């Protein structure tokens, strides 16, 4: 088996431009790995059309560092040539009539979409155990969860099946599995990437972002995802070179650590590792202050109200009439809806639709939903105040290390608690990143979170690149240095 | 029984005639072949998002201006959640909390003002067709822009309700926001009715499926009687939704409204807030035309007959043409007569717009004044109509009546000399003879002599 996919994209680009390898070689390597994948990273792959595309790309484009490279998409981004399931029986055989905006952008850059990655059903979950297509395993220990909901993307990148993948993040679904799997995952500023073609979970929170092996590659992918799309009215579409500050000195940067992020609910190993980074930064000329960010401790209940309320409405279209799963034995229209949705959705999705519907019912709208929107505004204001004084906010990504598959399955609250440190970022519409910062004594990856002000992803990449370079971790699961 | 007073409010759904749908770029043309004006947004495919057609906003503002509404400066859309086969997303995008227009009114023929509580923008659903036990869906209508115009419960008779519907229809037609075709469903009425013996409001019912303005009257008649009969029997009324059956002219129970539908309204997160400033509204004001009730007043002031007024209102193009002369002192009665008579017949025959003919502003003034001063006869007018409309070189003066006494006397003398038999017949007392001589005079002059002056001259000379 060739092992080109362990090379950096700059090295791959050189080989491709010199024609020492071809895009088809890379695609073949991807599929060798896909075929021996024990992690259940993919729901759908299409070797034939990937090879066809690889062979049709023509001459290498030396100005396009992403030319001819394979990429995977989380299976909630619609594609017209491959089914899109959102990890659900409801869409088991669904093929879209149109492509998501980001699919067009990837194709414009002559990249090759090799498949659609496994995910929690409709992105509802944080351990990839709610997928209709089975759980995704953690590459660092196959008995453990990958995290979720973008678990397939995280495991596929971590295990070097693909150099990068796209995920989506509503409350932590890019950052938490990135942390669990030891990769770099970024949720951009709300409005940075068009959501057109992303199957909606919670419209005011969802955002697509890159999941990669390292910081530079993450910024390189984000570079191509921001082109203006008039079809998403919440899309601002600011384009810039996100790699431009990478390598610059971090000296003089002012960094805040919310006290909430270093409380005793955080696993001790995670906290120790985070504190070592804090020290590293202080030793390199940055100011790191402990701060209070009012209201962020309310983020989880707010999320349950807002995200589930929106989800209950967004998932109403799956009624069996136009596409997707339809029950075969209904007596009338109401019966048809009930049976189609009872049979097509999994337990977690049904639970969340019920909770969300309840939150929007009758008087609950004013008692919960409207109130939640107001507190959400307060969270955004709290962060705004912090960013008047600080360049970045940092903290751990998760409260714990990856846990065993099957654990916590009986605890419907667990997946929300997993996201307690990531949800505030979505509530405020800010960009957030998870970056690997080391390993636990069980050799499981530990991640830290970097939170930026709106539209300041480039500043986050600067800090992340510095830490990455200082630590110089070996992040290949089962690699030599890890033995 | 007669001391019951009905109270009536009307909700109108009006389809706006924009080119595209409200939240997608599909063509807004429901009547095309079924399911041809559709895209992934109309079909509510996973991952799609709404866009917003600015044209809808302008038309809605125009409708608000025409109904004297306060226009919201900051608004958003809401989702109205419910399951039905004609609703592909499982929710309708509407304006629940921030309607674009608030607190306006419409003036009835009687001068009474009916309050309009709000106007909001929303999207239409699919059209369902029930056929052989199956339901067929036409998505052409899905996403067609609607405004819902909600009246206050200010009407107290079927006459007022029908007049409200008619006045609203013509106002919206004049504003050009909708084709207002009731029979095709682009204007739809839901009528709310209650009856009461005193000033407290009775239990209302909402009547749906009303397909014409006369149906409004019939539905009210039936519903008022039905309610009174129930009340007289001592029964308690329910707040219910009923539908009108135009065959039997009765209303039929659909569902109880007490089991209130919980629509779980919440702000639509996919569409940002919309902000309007004075400039936005002023720019739409430029499109605001003179509305029917104002035109009626103007025409009445200018002594146009009631029949002609209504005919003009029904023909906006001719009314618009006539309005070019509101600042001129022409005879509007004559002007309306020729517009609605010979000119209208010509336009219909030739299928042209009056604005595409050679009947310029100046020419029309000359013609109306000439008719008024009897310088041309209506007969001549008929004869030269086609040239008036088509030939800009036409010399109108050459058709003006001869009103010069000497000239008329010459013609009359000539005719008397030419037909001595008729002259003697006249002198013998045959009255018909003068009509013949008169006809000959007209013929000699090419119809241009003033008939009144001519007959006087003829009588004078014959009686000498």
mmCIF file of N, CA and C in Angstrom, chain B residues 308-394:
data_model
loop_
_atom_site.group_PDB
_atom_site.id
_atom_site.type_symbol
_atom_site.label_atom_id
_atom_site.label_comp_id
_atom_site.label_asym_id
_atom_site.label_seq_id
_atom_site.Cartn_x
_atom_site.Cartn_y
_atom_site.Cartn_z
ATOM 1 N N UNK B 308 -71.879 56.192 -16.327
ATOM 2 C CA UNK B 308 -70.548 56.376 -16.921
ATOM 3 C C UNK B 308 -69.443 56.261 -15.885
ATOM 4 N N UNK B 309 -69.690 56.771 -14.674
ATOM 5 C CA UNK B 309 -68.663 56.681 -13.628
ATOM 6 C C UNK B 309 -68.298 55.220 -13.393
ATOM 7 N N UNK B 310 -69.308 54.388 -13.223
ATOM 8 C CA UNK B 310 -69.017 52.973 -12.949
ATOM 9 C C UNK B 310 -68.348 52.305 -14.133
ATOM 10 N N UNK B 311 -68.781 52.695 -15.348
ATOM 11 C CA UNK B 311 -68.134 52.108 -16.539
ATOM 12 C C UNK B 311 -66.662 52.520 -16.606
ATOM 13 N N UNK B 312 -66.396 53.765 -16.243
ATOM 14 C CA UNK B 312 -65.004 54.238 -16.262
ATOM 15 C C UNK B 312 -64.164 53.507 -15.217
ATOM 16 N N UNK B 313 -64.731 53.346 -14.011
ATOM 17 C CA UNK B 313 -63.987 52.650 -12.954
ATOM 18 C C UNK B 313 -63.666 51.221 -13.401
ATOM 19 N N UNK B 314 -64.639 50.641 -14.148
ATOM 20 C CA UNK B 314 -64.433 49.269 -14.602
ATOM 21 C C UNK B 314 -63.415 49.198 -15.740
ATOM 22 N N UNK B 315 -63.117 50.322 -16.360
ATOM 23 C CA UNK B 315 -62.146 50.335 -17.452
ATOM 24 C C UNK B 315 -61.031 51.311 -17.104
ATOM 25 N N UNK B 316 -60.058 50.797 -16.354
ATOM 26 C CA UNK B 316 -59.034 51.667 -15.776
ATOM 27 C C UNK B 316 -58.272 52.443 -16.846
ATOM 28 N N UNK B 317 -58.070 51.801 -18.003
ATOM 29 C CA UNK B 317 -57.291 52.467 -19.045
ATOM 30 C C UNK B 317 -57.995 53.746 -19.510
ATOM 31 N N UNK B 318 -59.304 53.650 -19.771
ATOM 32 C CA UNK B 318 -60.043 54.837 -20.215
ATOM 33 C C UNK B 318 -60.126 55.864 -19.093
ATOM 34 N N UNK B 319 -60.254 55.355 -17.861
ATOM 35 C CA UNK B 319 -60.291 56.272 -16.727
ATOM 36 C C UNK B 319 -58.952 57.004 -16.595
ATOM 37 N N UNK B 320 -57.863 56.248 -16.765
ATOM 38 C CA UNK B 320 -56.535 56.878 -16.717
ATOM 39 C C UNK B 320 -56.415 57.936 -17.818
ATOM 40 N N UNK B 321 -56.951 57.600 -19.008
ATOM 41 C CA UNK B 321 -56.876 58.545 -20.132
ATOM 42 C C UNK B 321 -57.650 59.814 -19.790
ATOM 43 N N UNK B 322 -58.841 59.611 -19.289
ATOM 44 C CA UNK B 322 -59.683 60.760 -18.955
ATOM 45 C C UNK B 322 -59.027 61.629 -17.871
ATOM 46 N N UNK B 323 -58.308 60.957 -16.958
ATOM 47 C CA UNK B 323 -57.683 61.709 -15.861
ATOM 48 C C UNK B 323 -56.588 62.656 -16.337
ATOM 49 N N UNK B 324 -56.150 62.490 -17.600
ATOM 50 C CA UNK B 324 -55.158 63.437 -18.130
ATOM 51 C C UNK B 324 -55.749 64.839 -18.243
ATOM 52 N N UNK B 325 -57.096 64.918 -18.181
ATOM 53 C CA UNK B 325 -57.760 66.205 -18.440
ATOM 54 C C UNK B 325 -58.370 66.817 -17.183
ATOM 55 N N UNK B 326 -57.947 66.238 -16.009
ATOM 56 C CA UNK B 326 -58.555 66.738 -14.767
ATOM 57 C C UNK B 326 -58.261 68.223 -14.550
ATOM 58 N N UNK B 327 -57.189 68.725 -15.137
ATOM 59 C CA UNK B 327 -56.869 70.141 -14.962
ATOM 60 C C UNK B 327 -57.290 70.993 -16.154
ATOM 61 N N UNK B 328 -58.024 70.379 -17.093
ATOM 62 C CA UNK B 328 -58.504 71.150 -18.248
ATOM 63 C C UNK B 328 -59.996 71.380 -18.067
ATOM 64 N N UNK B 329 -60.488 72.475 -18.656
ATOM 65 C CA UNK B 329 -61.924 72.736 -18.477
ATOM 66 C C UNK B 329 -62.707 72.180 -19.663
ATOM 67 N N UNK B 330 -62.624 70.876 -19.847
ATOM 68 C CA UNK B 330 -63.440 70.281 -20.910
ATOM 69 C C UNK B 330 -64.710 69.710 -20.302
ATOM 70 N N UNK B 331 -65.658 69.388 -21.158
ATOM 71 C CA UNK B 331 -66.923 68.817 -20.688
ATOM 72 C C UNK B 331 -66.728 67.317 -20.446
ATOM 73 N N UNK B 332 -66.670 66.933 -19.154
ATOM 74 C CA UNK B 332 -66.401 65.535 -18.828
ATOM 75 C C UNK B 332 -67.546 64.617 -19.200
ATOM 76 N N UNK B 333 -68.744 65.172 -19.243
ATOM 77 C CA UNK B 333 -69.886 64.350 -19.615
ATOM 78 C C UNK B 333 -69.742 63.905 -21.070
ATOM 79 N N UNK B 334 -69.444 64.894 -21.967
ATOM 80 C CA UNK B 334 -69.234 64.536 -23.375
ATOM 81 C C UNK B 334 -68.008 63.654 -23.521
ATOM 82 N N UNK B 335 -66.941 64.018 -22.820
ATOM 83 C CA UNK B 335 -65.705 63.242 -22.907
ATOM 84 C C UNK B 335 -65.941 61.787 -22.509
ATOM 85 N N UNK B 336 -66.671 61.588 -21.406
ATOM 86 C CA UNK B 336 -66.915 60.208 -20.972
ATOM 87 C C UNK B 336 -67.827 59.486 -21.957
ATOM 88 N N UNK B 337 -68.794 60.227 -22.528
ATOM 89 C CA UNK B 337 -69.685 59.591 -23.505
ATOM 90 C C UNK B 337 -68.933 59.065 -24.717
ATOM 91 N N UNK B 338 -68.065 59.909 -25.268
ATOM 92 C CA UNK B 338 -67.383 59.421 -26.487
ATOM 93 C C UNK B 338 -66.350 58.355 -26.145
ATOM 94 N N UNK B 339 -65.700 58.488 -24.972
ATOM 95 C CA UNK B 339 -64.720 57.468 -24.588
ATOM 96 C C UNK B 339 -65.384 56.106 -24.431
ATOM 97 N N UNK B 340 -66.521 56.109 -23.730
ATOM 98 C CA UNK B 340 -67.175 54.826 -23.436
ATOM 99 C C UNK B 340 -68.010 54.327 -24.607
ATOM 100 N N UNK B 341 -68.334 55.255 -25.554
ATOM 101 C CA UNK B 341 -69.151 54.853 -26.699
ATOM 102 C C UNK B 341 -68.287 54.487 -27.891
ATOM 103 N N UNK B 342 -68.202 55.421 -28.841
ATOM 104 C CA UNK B 342 -67.545 55.120 -30.116
ATOM 105 C C UNK B 342 -66.070 54.763 -29.958
ATOM 106 N N UNK B 343 -65.365 55.481 -29.062
ATOM 107 C CA UNK B 343 -63.927 55.214 -28.932
ATOM 108 C C UNK B 343 -63.696 53.826 -28.354
ATOM 109 N N UNK B 344 -64.475 53.490 -27.323
ATOM 110 C CA UNK B 344 -64.342 52.174 -26.715
ATOM 111 C C UNK B 344 -64.626 51.071 -27.732
ATOM 112 N N UNK B 345 -65.680 51.294 -28.571
ATOM 113 C CA UNK B 345 -66.021 50.303 -29.590
ATOM 114 C C UNK B 345 -64.862 50.135 -30.570
ATOM 115 N N UNK B 346 -64.281 51.274 -30.959
ATOM 116 C CA UNK B 346 -63.140 51.223 -31.876
ATOM 117 C C UNK B 346 -61.966 50.452 -31.255
ATOM 118 N N UNK B 347 -61.666 50.773 -29.999
ATOM 119 C CA UNK B 347 -60.518 50.135 -29.338
ATOM 120 C C UNK B 347 -60.725 48.631 -29.219
ATOM 121 N N UNK B 348 -61.959 48.255 -28.903
ATOM 122 C CA UNK B 348 -62.261 46.825 -28.782
ATOM 123 C C UNK B 348 -62.106 46.118 -30.115
ATOM 124 N N UNK B 349 -62.630 46.792 -31.147
ATOM 125 C CA UNK B 349 -62.575 46.185 -32.474
ATOM 126 C C UNK B 349 -61.130 46.017 -32.934
ATOM 127 N N UNK B 350 -60.336 47.045 -32.686
ATOM 128 C CA UNK B 350 -58.946 47.012 -33.172
ATOM 129 C C UNK B 350 -57.990 46.381 -32.161
ATOM 130 N N UNK B 351 -58.518 46.120 -30.968
ATOM 131 C CA UNK B 351 -57.682 45.553 -29.903
ATOM 132 C C UNK B 351 -56.411 46.376 -29.683
ATOM 133 N N UNK B 352 -56.593 47.651 -29.507
ATOM 134 C CA UNK B 352 -55.436 48.497 -29.198
ATOM 135 C C UNK B 352 -55.706 49.274 -27.917
ATOM 136 N N UNK B 353 -54.651 49.787 -27.339
ATOM 137 C CA UNK B 353 -54.779 50.651 -26.178
ATOM 138 C C UNK B 353 -54.953 52.078 -26.679
ATOM 139 N N UNK B 354 -55.774 52.835 -25.977
ATOM 140 C CA UNK B 354 -56.003 54.222 -26.398
ATOM 141 C C UNK B 354 -54.695 55.002 -26.397
ATOM 142 N N UNK B 355 -53.764 54.557 -25.547
ATOM 143 C CA UNK B 355 -52.490 55.270 -25.472
ATOM 144 C C UNK B 355 -51.602 54.980 -26.683
ATOM 145 N N UNK B 356 -52.004 53.982 -27.477
ATOM 146 C CA UNK B 356 -51.228 53.673 -28.682
ATOM 147 C C UNK B 356 -51.864 54.262 -29.934
ATOM 148 N N UNK B 357 -52.900 55.091 -29.789
ATOM 149 C CA UNK B 357 -53.544 55.692 -30.963
ATOM 150 C C UNK B 357 -53.028 57.109 -31.171
ATOM 151 N N UNK B 358 -53.513 57.751 -32.232
ATOM 152 C CA UNK B 358 -53.086 59.135 -32.521
ATOM 153 C C UNK B 358 -53.988 60.149 -31.813
ATOM 154 N N UNK B 359 -54.844 59.633 -30.919
ATOM 155 C CA UNK B 359 -55.741 60.552 -30.211
ATOM 156 C C UNK B 359 -54.953 61.220 -29.088
ATOM 157 N N UNK B 360 -54.206 62.245 -29.495
ATOM 158 C CA UNK B 360 -53.347 62.931 -28.534
ATOM 159 C C UNK B 360 -54.192 63.755 -27.575
ATOM 160 N N UNK B 361 -53.523 64.219 -26.544
ATOM 161 C CA UNK B 361 -54.170 65.078 -25.556
ATOM 162 C C UNK B 361 -54.815 66.292 -26.234
ATOM 163 N N UNK B 362 -54.048 66.990 -27.040
ATOM 164 C CA UNK B 362 -54.556 68.205 -27.694
ATOM 165 C C UNK B 362 -55.737 67.882 -28.600
ATOM 166 N N UNK B 363 -55.611 66.844 -29.360
ATOM 167 C CA UNK B 363 -56.657 66.476 -30.302
ATOM 168 C C UNK B 363 -57.955 66.151 -29.560
ATOM 169 N N UNK B 364 -57.815 65.433 -28.435
ATOM 170 C CA UNK B 364 -59.012 65.061 -27.670
ATOM 171 C C UNK B 364 -59.722 66.316 -27.152
ATOM 172 N N UNK B 365 -58.948 67.283 -26.696
ATOM 173 C CA UNK B 365 -59.552 68.526 -26.195
ATOM 174 C C UNK B 365 -60.304 69.229 -27.334
ATOM 175 N N UNK B 366 -59.677 69.294 -28.511
ATOM 176 C CA UNK B 366 -60.334 69.945 -29.659
ATOM 177 C C UNK B 366 -61.643 69.232 -29.995
ATOM 178 N N UNK B 367 -61.593 67.901 -30.030
ATOM 179 C CA UNK B 367 -62.784 67.126 -30.404
ATOM 180 C C UNK B 367 -63.906 67.341 -29.390
ATOM 181 N N UNK B 368 -63.574 67.254 -28.103
ATOM 182 C CA UNK B 368 -64.614 67.392 -27.083
ATOM 183 C C UNK B 368 -65.217 68.805 -27.149
ATOM 184 N N UNK B 369 -64.359 69.808 -27.298
ATOM 185 C CA UNK B 369 -64.877 71.184 -27.385
ATOM 186 C C UNK B 369 -65.730 71.382 -28.637
ATOM 187 N N UNK B 370 -65.323 70.797 -29.756
ATOM 188 C CA UNK B 370 -66.081 70.933 -30.999
ATOM 189 C C UNK B 370 -67.460 70.293 -30.865
ATOM 190 N N UNK B 371 -67.509 69.143 -30.194
ATOM 191 C CA UNK B 371 -68.805 68.483 -29.969
ATOM 192 C C UNK B 371 -69.667 69.342 -29.054
ATOM 193 N N UNK B 372 -69.020 69.856 -28.038
ATOM 194 C CA UNK B 372 -69.735 70.684 -27.059
ATOM 195 C C UNK B 372 -70.330 71.928 -27.749
ATOM 196 N N UNK B 373 -69.540 72.558 -28.618
ATOM 197 C CA UNK B 373 -69.987 73.777 -29.290
ATOM 198 C C UNK B 373 -70.759 73.486 -30.567
ATOM 199 N N UNK B 374 -71.036 72.225 -30.758
ATOM 200 C CA UNK B 374 -71.765 71.760 -31.941
ATOM 201 C C UNK B 374 -71.077 72.154 -33.229
ATOM 202 N N UNK B 375 -69.761 72.237 -33.171
ATOM 203 C CA UNK B 375 -69.009 72.519 -34.392
ATOM 204 C C UNK B 375 -68.871 71.267 -35.242
ATOM 205 N N UNK B 376 -68.901 70.120 -34.580
ATOM 206 C CA UNK B 376 -69.058 68.892 -35.367
ATOM 207 C C UNK B 376 -70.221 68.105 -34.778
ATOM 208 N N UNK B 377 -70.879 67.357 -35.636
ATOM 209 C CA UNK B 377 -72.010 66.561 -35.172
ATOM 210 C C UNK B 377 -71.505 65.199 -34.722
ATOM 211 N N UNK B 378 -72.316 64.484 -33.983
ATOM 212 C CA UNK B 378 -71.903 63.150 -33.562
ATOM 213 C C UNK B 378 -71.786 62.233 -34.777
ATOM 214 N N UNK B 379 -72.556 62.568 -35.816
ATOM 215 C CA UNK B 379 -72.474 61.770 -37.036
ATOM 216 C C UNK B 379 -71.096 61.934 -37.696
ATOM 217 N N UNK B 380 -70.671 63.172 -37.798
ATOM 218 C CA UNK B 380 -69.344 63.427 -38.358
ATOM 219 C C UNK B 380 -68.281 62.776 -37.491
ATOM 220 N N UNK B 381 -68.465 62.909 -36.182
ATOM 221 C CA UNK B 381 -67.489 62.325 -35.267
ATOM 222 C C UNK B 381 -67.318 60.832 -35.555
ATOM 223 N N UNK B 382 -68.451 60.155 -35.703
ATOM 224 C CA UNK B 382 -68.410 58.726 -36.033
ATOM 225 C C UNK B 382 -67.641 58.480 -37.329
ATOM 226 N N UNK B 383 -67.930 59.345 -38.310
ATOM 227 C CA UNK B 383 -67.311 59.129 -39.621
ATOM 228 C C UNK B 383 -65.800 59.325 -39.588
ATOM 229 N N UNK B 384 -65.365 60.314 -38.810
ATOM 230 C CA UNK B 384 -63.920 60.596 -38.838
ATOM 231 C C UNK B 384 -63.148 59.863 -37.733
ATOM 232 N N UNK B 385 -63.875 59.041 -36.928
ATOM 233 C CA UNK B 385 -63.232 58.415 -35.767
ATOM 234 C C UNK B 385 -61.951 57.663 -36.142
ATOM 235 N N UNK B 386 -62.075 56.833 -37.210
ATOM 236 C CA UNK B 386 -60.921 56.016 -37.550
ATOM 237 C C UNK B 386 -59.707 56.889 -37.902
ATOM 238 N N UNK B 387 -59.975 57.986 -38.651
ATOM 239 C CA UNK B 387 -58.876 58.894 -38.991
ATOM 240 C C UNK B 387 -58.342 59.589 -37.745
ATOM 241 N N UNK B 388 -59.255 59.952 -36.852
ATOM 242 C CA UNK B 388 -58.839 60.586 -35.595
ATOM 243 C C UNK B 388 -57.844 59.712 -34.841
ATOM 244 N N UNK B 389 -58.116 58.408 -34.852
ATOM 245 C CA UNK B 389 -57.303 57.486 -34.074
ATOM 246 C C UNK B 389 -56.020 57.096 -34.800
ATOM 247 N N UNK B 390 -56.037 57.210 -36.148
ATOM 248 C CA UNK B 390 -54.924 56.621 -36.898
ATOM 249 C C UNK B 390 -54.089 57.612 -37.689
ATOM 250 N N UNK B 391 -54.692 58.774 -38.030
ATOM 251 C CA UNK B 391 -54.015 59.683 -38.961
ATOM 252 C C UNK B 391 -53.655 60.971 -38.253
ATOM 253 N N UNK B 392 -52.382 61.162 -38.016
ATOM 254 C CA UNK B 392 -52.043 62.365 -37.252
ATOM 255 C C UNK B 392 -52.087 63.615 -38.132
ATOM 256 N N UNK B 393 -52.212 63.416 -39.443
ATOM 257 C CA UNK B 393 -52.257 64.587 -40.337
ATOM 258 C C UNK B 393 -53.685 65.091 -40.519
ATOM 259 N N UNK B 394 -54.646 64.368 -39.993
ATOM 260 C CA UNK B 394 -56.061 64.728 -40.194
ATOM 261 C C UNK B 394 -56.309 66.203 -39.844
#
